[in-house]
Amino acid sequence: MDLEKLQEDFIRVFGEGGETSCYFAPGRVNLIGEHTDYNGGHVFPCALTIGAWAVVRPREDRRLCLFSGNFPDQPKREIELDGLTYRKEDDWCNYPKGVLWAFQEAGYRPDHGLDILYQGNLPSSAGLSSSACIEVLTGKILLDQFGWEMDGVRLALLAQKAENRFNGVNCGIMDQFAIAMGKKDHAIFLDTADLSYSYVPISLEGMRLVIACSNKKRGLADSKYNERREECERALMQIQKARDVKSLGELNTEEFEALADRIEDPVQRKRARHAVTENQRTIQAVSALGRNDLELFGRLMNESHISLRDDYEVTGIELDTLVETAWKQPGVLGSRMTGAGFGGCTVSLVREECVETFIREVGKAYLEKIGYAADFYSVSIGDGPQKLS
Ligand code: GLA
């Protein structure tokens, strides 16, 4: 990102005067462990070196003035620090507003306003968590500007609260955690049951992580997401009549199969089966990585996709086309959808020398079948939120 240009943009939008500061927060990609984070299971995401930047300057009044270089046609928005409420017309600004609201609820009260210009380079609606990125970035800005102390886990929890309670999206903790706690060249093995975690080094010698963005518009994603959550909750309630468990994540596959017929509705049974098997795959995948068994890691990625396609039903023709074409390419160890699904993107582990052919062939097959192009990004694993000098 060209920070000098960002500063110039800032002055064009907000005018001259006063000292500014710059901040960055990453996007994230989840390597395996999908739709497990609200089922008390494990996830294995990492932060990226792409994300969003912000230029910030204190104001003397009690207003938050927000502008995004990604929506240059929208005017800058002026928001009073007090009495924050969700307003549809505030569009993307509801994310920073939500974070400020969550901070205030937790007793952190700013005594003056801020001018903030945001600029991101995550592909839009790609499922790389641009909303969690803006939330964590805003949290980082508040902490630094007002001299408040908080660890990354608490920052992630407040950002999640902003998403759940202010923006009405019932997401789990994965995205905000992956971003707030990101570490260069490491993925985070997180147990969402108790938020215990460890960093696992990812040395992709001779390999690349390739993200393919389906460019599918994600119309009903939020309502479908909440529907899946509910289906899992219903399934769990029926299992709890036979066994004392707090979440589906507490069961291994055999234990689940022994109880599966307690779940009356076959759809709910399938959803729960995904949550359980995906959690087991994630644990296995991390131990495979520990033994440097990338082949097995890749196979588990593929199985994850199949389970998301058949049991969880969150893939759709676009993601299936990307993944199923990827599986046929030389040098592909594994490929799966990543994030919530219903559009968004896929992540593939590809041998370096095969990346070019991969992008060409998968791109061609996608365009032929779907009628519009996919975008491809070879990504690197980066650090969490930072103040830049
Ligand atoms: C979205 C949510 C996460 C997680 C994933 C699916 O990204 O924000 O909390 O549930 O979907 O794994």
Coordinates of C-alpha atoms and ligand atoms in Angstrom, one line a residue:
M1 CA 0.0 0.0 0.0
D2 CA 1.3 3.4 -0.9
L3 CA 1.1 5.2 2.5
E4 CA 2.1 8.6 1.1
K5 CA -0.8 8.5 -1.3
L6 CA -3.1 7.5 1.6
Q7 CA -1.9 10.6 3.5
E8 CA -2.7 12.8 0.5
D9 CA -6.1 11.2 0.2
F10 CA -6.6 11.9 3.9
I11 CA -5.8 15.6 3.5
R12 CA -8.1 15.8 0.4
V13 CA -11.0 14.4 2.4
F14 CA -10.4 15.9 5.9
G15 CA -8.2 19.0 5.2
E16 CA -4.7 20.0 6.4
G17 CA -3.5 20.3 10.0
G18 CA -2.5 18.1 12.9
E19 CA -0.4 15.0 13.1
T20 CA -1.8 11.7 11.6
S21 CA -1.0 8.1 12.4
C22 CA -1.2 5.0 10.2
Y23 CA -2.5 1.5 11.1
F24 CA -2.9 -1.8 9.4
A25 CA -5.0 -5.0 10.1
P26 CA -4.9 -8.1 7.9
G27 CA -7.6 -10.2 6.3
R28 CA -7.7 -13.9 7.1
V29 CA -8.0 -17.3 5.4
N30 CA -9.1 -20.4 7.2
L31 CA -7.0 -23.5 6.2
I32 CA -9.4 -26.0 7.7
G33 CA -12.1 -26.1 10.4
E34 CA -15.1 -24.5 8.8
H35 CA -18.4 -23.9 10.6
T36 CA -16.9 -25.4 13.7
D37 CA -16.3 -22.2 15.7
Y38 CA -19.9 -21.9 16.9
N39 CA -20.0 -25.6 17.6
G40 CA -17.2 -25.6 20.2
G41 CA -14.7 -27.1 17.7
H42 CA -11.3 -26.2 16.4
V43 CA -10.3 -23.9 13.6
F44 CA -7.0 -23.3 11.8
P45 CA -6.9 -19.9 10.2
C46 CA -4.1 -17.5 9.4
A47 CA -3.8 -13.8 8.9
L48 CA -2.7 -12.5 5.5
T49 CA -0.4 -9.7 4.4
I50 CA -3.3 -8.1 2.5
G51 CA -6.0 -6.3 4.5
A52 CA -6.9 -2.7 5.3
W53 CA -5.0 0.4 6.3
A54 CA -6.1 3.6 8.1
V55 CA -4.9 7.1 8.5
V56 CA -6.2 8.7 11.7
R57 CA -6.1 12.2 13.3
P58 CA -7.7 13.3 16.6
R59 CA -10.6 15.8 16.5
E60 CA -11.5 18.4 19.1
D61 CA -15.2 17.6 19.1
R62 CA -17.1 14.4 19.9
R63 CA -17.5 13.1 16.4
L64 CA -16.2 10.1 14.5
C65 CA -15.7 11.2 10.8
L66 CA -15.2 8.2 8.5
F67 CA -14.3 7.8 4.9
S68 CA -13.3 4.7 2.8
G69 CA -11.2 4.8 -0.3
N70 CA -13.0 1.6 -1.3
F71 CA -16.3 3.5 -1.5
P72 CA -15.1 6.8 -3.0
D73 CA -18.6 7.8 -4.1
Q74 CA -20.0 7.7 -0.6
P75 CA -19.5 11.0 1.2
K76 CA -17.6 11.1 4.5
R77 CA -19.9 10.2 7.4
E78 CA -20.0 12.2 10.7
I79 CA -21.1 10.1 13.7
E80 CA -21.7 11.4 17.2
L81 CA -19.7 9.4 19.8
D82 CA -22.8 9.2 22.0
G83 CA -26.0 7.2 21.5
L84 CA -24.6 5.0 18.7
T85 CA -27.2 2.8 16.9
Y86 CA -27.1 0.6 13.8
R87 CA -28.5 2.4 10.8
K88 CA -28.8 0.7 7.5
E89 CA -27.9 3.8 5.5
D90 CA -24.6 4.0 7.4
D91 CA -23.6 1.0 5.4
W92 CA -19.9 -0.2 6.0
C93 CA -19.6 2.5 8.8
N94 CA -21.7 0.2 11.0
Y95 CA -18.6 -1.9 11.5
P96 CA -16.4 0.9 13.0
K97 CA -19.5 2.2 14.8
G98 CA -20.2 -1.2 16.3
V99 CA -16.6 -1.5 17.6
L100 CA -16.9 1.9 19.3
W101 CA -20.2 0.9 20.8
A102 CA -18.7 -2.4 22.1
F103 CA -15.8 -0.5 23.6
Q104 CA -18.1 1.9 25.3
E105 CA -20.2 -1.0 26.7
A106 CA -17.0 -2.4 28.2
G107 CA -16.3 1.0 29.9
Y108 CA -13.8 2.5 27.4
R109 CA -15.1 6.0 26.7
P110 CA -13.2 8.2 24.3
D111 CA -13.1 11.9 25.3
H112 CA -12.8 13.3 21.8
G113 CA -13.5 12.3 18.2
L114 CA -11.3 11.1 15.3
D115 CA -11.0 11.5 11.6
I116 CA -10.4 8.1 10.0
L117 CA -9.7 7.2 6.3
Y118 CA -9.8 3.5 5.5
Q119 CA -8.4 1.8 2.4
G120 CA -8.3 -2.0 1.9
N121 CA -6.9 -4.3 -0.7
L122 CA -9.0 -7.4 0.1
P123 CA -11.2 -8.5 -2.8
S124 CA -14.7 -7.4 -1.9
S125 CA -17.3 -10.0 -0.7
A126 CA -14.5 -12.6 -1.1
G127 CA -14.9 -14.2 2.3
L128 CA -11.5 -13.0 3.5
S129 CA -13.2 -11.2 6.4
S130 CA -13.1 -7.6 5.3
S131 CA -15.6 -6.8 8.0
A132 CA -13.7 -8.4 10.8
C133 CA -10.6 -6.7 9.4
I134 CA -12.2 -3.3 9.7
E135 CA -13.5 -4.1 13.2
V136 CA -10.1 -5.2 14.5
L137 CA -8.4 -2.3 12.8
T138 CA -10.8 0.2 14.4
G139 CA -10.2 -1.5 17.8
K140 CA -6.5 -1.2 17.3
I141 CA -6.9 2.5 16.5
L142 CA -9.0 3.2 19.6
L143 CA -6.5 1.4 21.8
D144 CA -3.6 3.4 20.5
Q145 CA -5.3 6.8 20.2
F146 CA -6.7 6.7 23.7
G147 CA -3.8 4.8 25.4
W148 CA -6.0 1.9 26.5
E149 CA -4.4 -1.5 27.2
M150 CA -6.0 -4.8 26.1
D151 CA -4.7 -8.1 24.9
G152 CA -5.5 -9.4 21.4
V153 CA -8.0 -12.0 22.7
R154 CA -10.1 -9.3 24.4
L155 CA -9.9 -7.1 21.3
A156 CA -11.1 -10.1 19.2
L157 CA -14.0 -10.7 21.6
L158 CA -15.1 -7.0 21.5
A159 CA -14.9 -7.0 17.7
Q160 CA -17.0 -10.1 17.6
K161 CA -19.5 -8.5 19.9
A162 CA -19.7 -5.5 17.5
E163 CA -20.5 -8.0 14.7
N164 CA -23.1 -10.0 16.7
R165 CA -24.9 -7.4 18.7
F166 CA -24.5 -4.2 16.7
N167 CA -24.6 -5.6 13.2
G168 CA -26.8 -8.6 13.9
V169 CA -24.5 -11.2 12.3
N170 CA -24.3 -14.2 14.6
C171 CA -20.7 -15.2 13.6
G172 CA -18.3 -17.2 15.7
I173 CA -15.0 -16.0 17.0
M174 CA -12.7 -17.3 14.3
D175 CA -12.3 -14.2 12.0
Q176 CA -11.8 -11.6 14.7
F177 CA -9.4 -14.0 16.5
A178 CA -7.4 -14.9 13.5
I179 CA -6.9 -11.2 12.6
A180 CA -6.3 -9.8 16.1
M181 CA -3.9 -12.6 16.9
G182 CA -2.2 -13.1 13.5
K183 CA 1.4 -14.1 13.3
K184 CA 3.7 -14.0 10.2
D185 CA 4.3 -17.5 8.8
H186 CA 2.1 -19.2 11.4
A187 CA -1.5 -20.5 11.5
I188 CA -3.5 -20.4 14.7
F189 CA -4.8 -23.7 16.1
L190 CA -7.7 -22.4 18.1
D191 CA -10.1 -24.4 20.3
T192 CA -13.2 -22.3 20.2
A193 CA -14.6 -24.2 23.3
D194 CA -12.2 -22.4 25.6
L195 CA -10.2 -20.1 23.4
S196 CA -7.0 -22.0 24.1
Y197 CA -4.7 -21.7 21.1
S198 CA -1.2 -22.4 19.7
Y199 CA 0.8 -21.0 16.8
V200 CA 1.8 -23.6 14.2
P201 CA 4.6 -22.7 11.8
I202 CA 3.6 -23.0 8.2
S203 CA 6.7 -23.4 6.1
L204 CA 5.4 -23.7 2.6
E205 CA 8.7 -24.6 1.0
G206 CA 8.1 -25.0 -2.7
M207 CA 4.3 -24.5 -2.2
R208 CA 1.9 -21.6 -2.5
L209 CA -1.4 -20.8 -0.9
V210 CA -3.7 -19.8 -3.8
I211 CA -7.0 -18.1 -3.2
A212 CA -9.6 -18.2 -5.9
C213 CA -12.4 -15.7 -5.5
S214 CA -15.7 -16.8 -7.1
N215 CA -17.0 -13.3 -7.5
K216 CA -20.5 -14.6 -6.8
K217 CA -22.8 -12.1 -5.2
R218 CA -23.6 -13.3 -1.7
G219 CA -27.2 -12.3 -1.4
L220 CA -28.7 -14.3 1.5
A221 CA -25.4 -15.4 3.1
D222 CA -26.2 -13.9 6.6
S223 CA -29.6 -15.5 6.9
K224 CA -28.4 -18.8 5.6
Y225 CA -25.5 -18.7 8.1
N226 CA -27.8 -18.1 11.0
E227 CA -30.0 -20.9 9.7
R228 CA -27.1 -23.4 9.8
R229 CA -26.3 -22.3 13.4
E230 CA -29.8 -23.0 14.4
E231 CA -29.8 -26.4 12.8
C232 CA -26.7 -27.3 14.7
E233 CA -28.2 -26.0 18.0
R234 CA -31.4 -28.1 17.4
A235 CA -29.3 -31.2 16.7
L236 CA -27.2 -30.6 19.9
M237 CA -30.3 -30.3 22.0
Q238 CA -31.5 -33.8 20.9
I239 CA -28.1 -35.3 21.6
Q240 CA -28.1 -33.7 25.0
K241 CA -31.1 -35.8 25.9
A242 CA -28.9 -38.9 25.7
R243 CA -25.5 -37.5 26.7
D244 CA -24.2 -34.7 28.8
V245 CA -22.2 -32.5 26.3
K246 CA -21.9 -28.8 26.0
S247 CA -21.2 -28.7 22.3
L248 CA -20.9 -30.9 19.2
G249 CA -17.1 -30.3 19.4
E250 CA -16.9 -32.6 22.4
L251 CA -17.8 -35.6 20.3
N252 CA -15.5 -37.7 18.1
T253 CA -16.9 -39.3 15.0
E254 CA -17.6 -42.7 16.6
E255 CA -19.4 -41.1 19.6
F256 CA -21.4 -39.1 17.2
E257 CA -22.4 -42.0 15.0
A258 CA -23.6 -43.9 18.1
L259 CA -25.9 -41.0 19.0
A260 CA -26.8 -39.8 15.5
D261 CA -30.2 -41.5 15.4
R262 CA -31.3 -39.4 18.3
I263 CA -31.5 -36.5 15.9
E264 CA -34.8 -37.0 14.2
D265 CA -34.5 -34.6 11.3
P266 CA -32.1 -35.9 8.6
V267 CA -31.1 -32.4 7.6
Q268 CA -30.1 -31.5 11.2
R269 CA -28.3 -34.8 11.5
K270 CA -26.2 -34.0 8.4
R271 CA -25.3 -30.6 9.7
A272 CA -24.2 -32.0 13.0
R273 CA -22.2 -34.7 11.3
H274 CA -20.3 -32.0 9.4
A275 CA -19.6 -30.1 12.6
V276 CA -18.2 -33.2 14.3
T277 CA -16.2 -34.7 11.4
E278 CA -14.8 -31.3 10.5
N279 CA -13.5 -30.8 14.0
Q280 CA -11.8 -34.2 13.9
R281 CA -10.3 -33.4 10.5
T282 CA -8.9 -30.1 11.8
I283 CA -7.2 -31.8 14.7
Q284 CA -5.8 -34.5 12.4
A285 CA -4.7 -31.9 9.8
V286 CA -2.7 -30.0 12.4
S287 CA -1.0 -33.1 13.6
A288 CA -0.2 -34.1 10.0
L289 CA 1.4 -30.7 9.5
G290 CA 3.5 -31.3 12.6
R291 CA 4.9 -34.4 10.9
N292 CA 5.4 -32.4 7.7
D293 CA 2.8 -34.6 6.0
L294 CA 1.5 -32.1 3.5
E295 CA -0.1 -34.8 1.4
L296 CA -2.4 -35.8 4.3
F297 CA -3.0 -32.2 5.1
G298 CA -4.2 -31.6 1.5
R299 CA -6.4 -34.7 1.5
L300 CA -8.1 -33.5 4.7
M301 CA -8.7 -30.2 3.0
N302 CA -10.4 -32.0 0.1
E303 CA -12.5 -34.0 2.6
S304 CA -13.5 -30.8 4.3
H305 CA -14.9 -29.5 1.1
I306 CA -16.9 -32.6 0.4
S307 CA -18.4 -32.4 3.8
L308 CA -19.2 -28.8 3.4
R309 CA -20.8 -29.6 0.0
D310 CA -22.8 -32.7 0.9
D311 CA -23.5 -32.5 4.7
Y312 CA -23.4 -28.8 5.3
E313 CA -24.6 -27.6 1.9
V314 CA -22.9 -24.3 1.9
T315 CA -20.8 -24.6 -1.3
G316 CA -22.9 -24.1 -4.5
I317 CA -21.9 -24.6 -8.1
E318 CA -19.4 -21.7 -8.2
L319 CA -17.2 -23.0 -5.3
D320 CA -17.7 -26.6 -6.4
T321 CA -16.5 -25.8 -9.9
L322 CA -13.4 -24.0 -8.5
V323 CA -12.5 -26.8 -6.1
E324 CA -13.4 -29.8 -8.3
T325 CA -11.4 -28.3 -11.2
A326 CA -8.5 -27.6 -8.8
W327 CA -8.4 -31.2 -7.7
K328 CA -7.7 -32.3 -11.3
Q329 CA -4.7 -30.0 -11.7
P330 CA -1.1 -31.2 -11.4
G331 CA 0.7 -30.1 -8.2
V332 CA -2.5 -29.5 -6.2
L333 CA -2.2 -31.0 -2.7
G334 CA -5.6 -29.8 -1.5
S335 CA -8.4 -27.4 -2.3
R336 CA -11.5 -26.4 -0.4
M337 CA -13.9 -23.5 0.1
T338 CA -13.0 -21.2 2.9
G339 CA -15.0 -19.0 5.1
A340 CA -18.8 -19.0 5.4
G341 CA -19.5 -20.3 1.9
F342 CA -22.5 -19.5 -0.3
G343 CA -20.0 -17.8 -2.6
G344 CA -16.8 -16.2 -1.5
C345 CA -13.5 -18.0 -2.2
T346 CA -11.5 -21.2 -2.1
V347 CA -8.0 -21.9 -0.8
S348 CA -5.7 -24.3 -2.5
L349 CA -2.2 -25.7 -1.6
V350 CA -0.3 -25.7 -4.9
R351 CA 3.3 -26.6 -5.9
E352 CA 5.1 -23.4 -6.8
E353 CA 6.0 -24.5 -10.3
C354 CA 2.3 -25.4 -11.1
V355 CA 0.7 -22.2 -9.9
E356 CA 0.6 -20.6 -13.3
T357 CA -1.0 -23.5 -15.0
F358 CA -3.4 -23.9 -12.1
I359 CA -4.6 -20.3 -12.4
R360 CA -5.0 -20.6 -16.2
E361 CA -6.8 -23.9 -16.2
V362 CA -9.1 -23.4 -13.2
G363 CA -9.8 -19.8 -14.5
K364 CA -10.7 -21.1 -17.9
A365 CA -13.0 -23.9 -16.7
Y366 CA -14.7 -21.5 -14.3
L367 CA -15.4 -18.9 -17.0
E368 CA -16.8 -21.6 -19.3
K369 CA -19.1 -23.1 -16.8
I370 CA -20.2 -20.1 -14.7
G371 CA -20.1 -17.3 -17.3
Y372 CA -18.0 -14.8 -15.5
A373 CA -14.4 -14.8 -14.3
A374 CA -12.8 -15.8 -11.0
D375 CA -9.9 -13.9 -9.5
F376 CA -6.8 -15.5 -8.2
Y377 CA -4.3 -14.4 -5.5
S378 CA -1.2 -16.1 -4.3
V379 CA -1.1 -15.0 -0.6
S380 CA 1.4 -14.9 2.2
I381 CA 0.8 -15.3 6.0
G382 CA 1.3 -12.1 7.9
D383 CA 1.1 -10.4 11.3
G384 CA -1.9 -9.1 13.3
P385 CA -2.9 -5.4 13.6
Q386 CA -0.1 -2.8 13.8
K387 CA 0.6 0.8 14.1
L388 CA 2.9 1.8 11.2
S389 CA 5.7 4.3 11.5
Ligands
GLA1 C1 -17.7 -16.8 8.9 C2 -17.9 -16.5 10.3 C3 -16.9 -17.4 11.2 C4 -17.0 -18.8 10.8 C5 -17.0 -19.1 9.3 C6 -17.3 -20.5 9.0 O1 -16.5 -16.4 8.4 O2 -17.6 -15.1 10.6 O3 -17.2 -17.1 12.5 O4 -18.2 -19.4 11.4 O5 -17.9 -18.2 8.6 O6 -16.3 -21.3 9.4

